[in-house]
Amino acid sequence: MVHGIHLEGGRAVSYRNRYVRTKALAAEEGAEVDPDTPSNTNVIPLGSKLLSLCETGVPYEITTELETVGPQDFGGNLPGGTMSAHPKFDAHTGETLAFDYNWQEPYGRYWVFDSDGEITHETTLDVSGPVMMHDFAVTQSYSVFMDLPVVFDLEMAMAGMTIPYRWQDDHQARIGVIPRHGDTVQWFDIDPCFVFHTMNAYETADTVVLDAVRYDRLLSYDLPSRTWSDMFNPGYLTRFELTLTTGVASQTEVAEVNVEFPRVADLAVGRPYQHGYSVEFQPDLVNSRGLARFDLESGAVERWEHAPGDLVGEPLFVPRQGAAPGTEDDGYVIYPIYRAAEDRSALEIRAAGELNGPAIGSVELPCRIPAGFHGNWVGL
Ligand SMILES: [Fe+2]
């Protein structure tokens, strides 16, 4: 289910929600549509279209009214018709970079779309095997992929598990850097870890810098006993520095604050930046504690804690209208919040530079929005 809130002129114009018309939904209506993938992870603008995306799923085009137009394969130019849920938009060039991964070869594919939503470059990625690649990152000249030890497992697939991927000790963890419009990946060995989400990346003269939420270990599964472990470990924002001239990677933990859903301002994507935002989790590693704002230059972390029992989702940075170019944090942080005391949700708005100041606005919704994954601010 996609949720949309329309803000204009300082007030909320509308809230609506719609199911994406997948095969499963059509079947409930007695109709048959193809293909059969869910759509529950992210909503992005691409060219003039809005897309609803899912991990290794089919992109569904939806309207601004959230009605499903249908699967979108870009005129047949998206072989297999699938795309992962984490494309990146370069607001400076208008390009969108996207990828997908698969349990069979090619294990990774990568595309560049121009500002009209047309594919201008595509290549396969020489990933070492069928690894889970949930997210990636981009810089001005490069795209950055992660070949990490959570790997497709045929026995789990044969057992009918919906996510047949698990931690594998013998898989060498690597980060790969490919020129934005290139075909050859330069790989850097790193210590074992897993990453769901990147915060951002940028390049200097000879180095690519990647900031990502790093887990020491995640998604271990014991086949004989059919039990998961390492399902919930703490994730800490970590800076990887990849020196292109030497092929050597180093890493530094930014802060021991347990976070996920990291985001930056759209204009900061792929460029040197100072501020990032994320959800912070409780020590139980399941429920949210509040939001965190990272200053990547000073290392400072500002933390805002919500009321006990409430839950927040991914925070988006929205620039203030009229903000001067280059003022990265002149704007707002907006995020969905579930208010436990009222059993309903709201979209809350805070000044980006004063996370712990009073909320400067909220859209009180008539219902509860279940905890979700990702969203975006789209100027129509
Ligand atoms: Fe995600």
Coordinates of C-alpha atoms in Angstrom, one line a residue, residues 65 81 93 105 148 193 251-252 295 324 347 363:
E65 CA -3.4 9.8 -7.4
G81 CA 11.7 -6.4 -16.2
T93 CA 22.7 16.0 -13.8
E105 CA 23.8 -15.0 -13.7
L148 CA 28.8 -9.0 1.0
C193 CA 30.1 -7.2 7.4
Q251 CA 37.0 1.9 7.6
T252 CA 36.1 4.1 10.6
D295 CA 27.5 16.0 11.4
A324 CA 20.4 29.5 -0.9
L347 CA 3.5 13.3 9.3
V363 CA -0.3 16.5 9.5

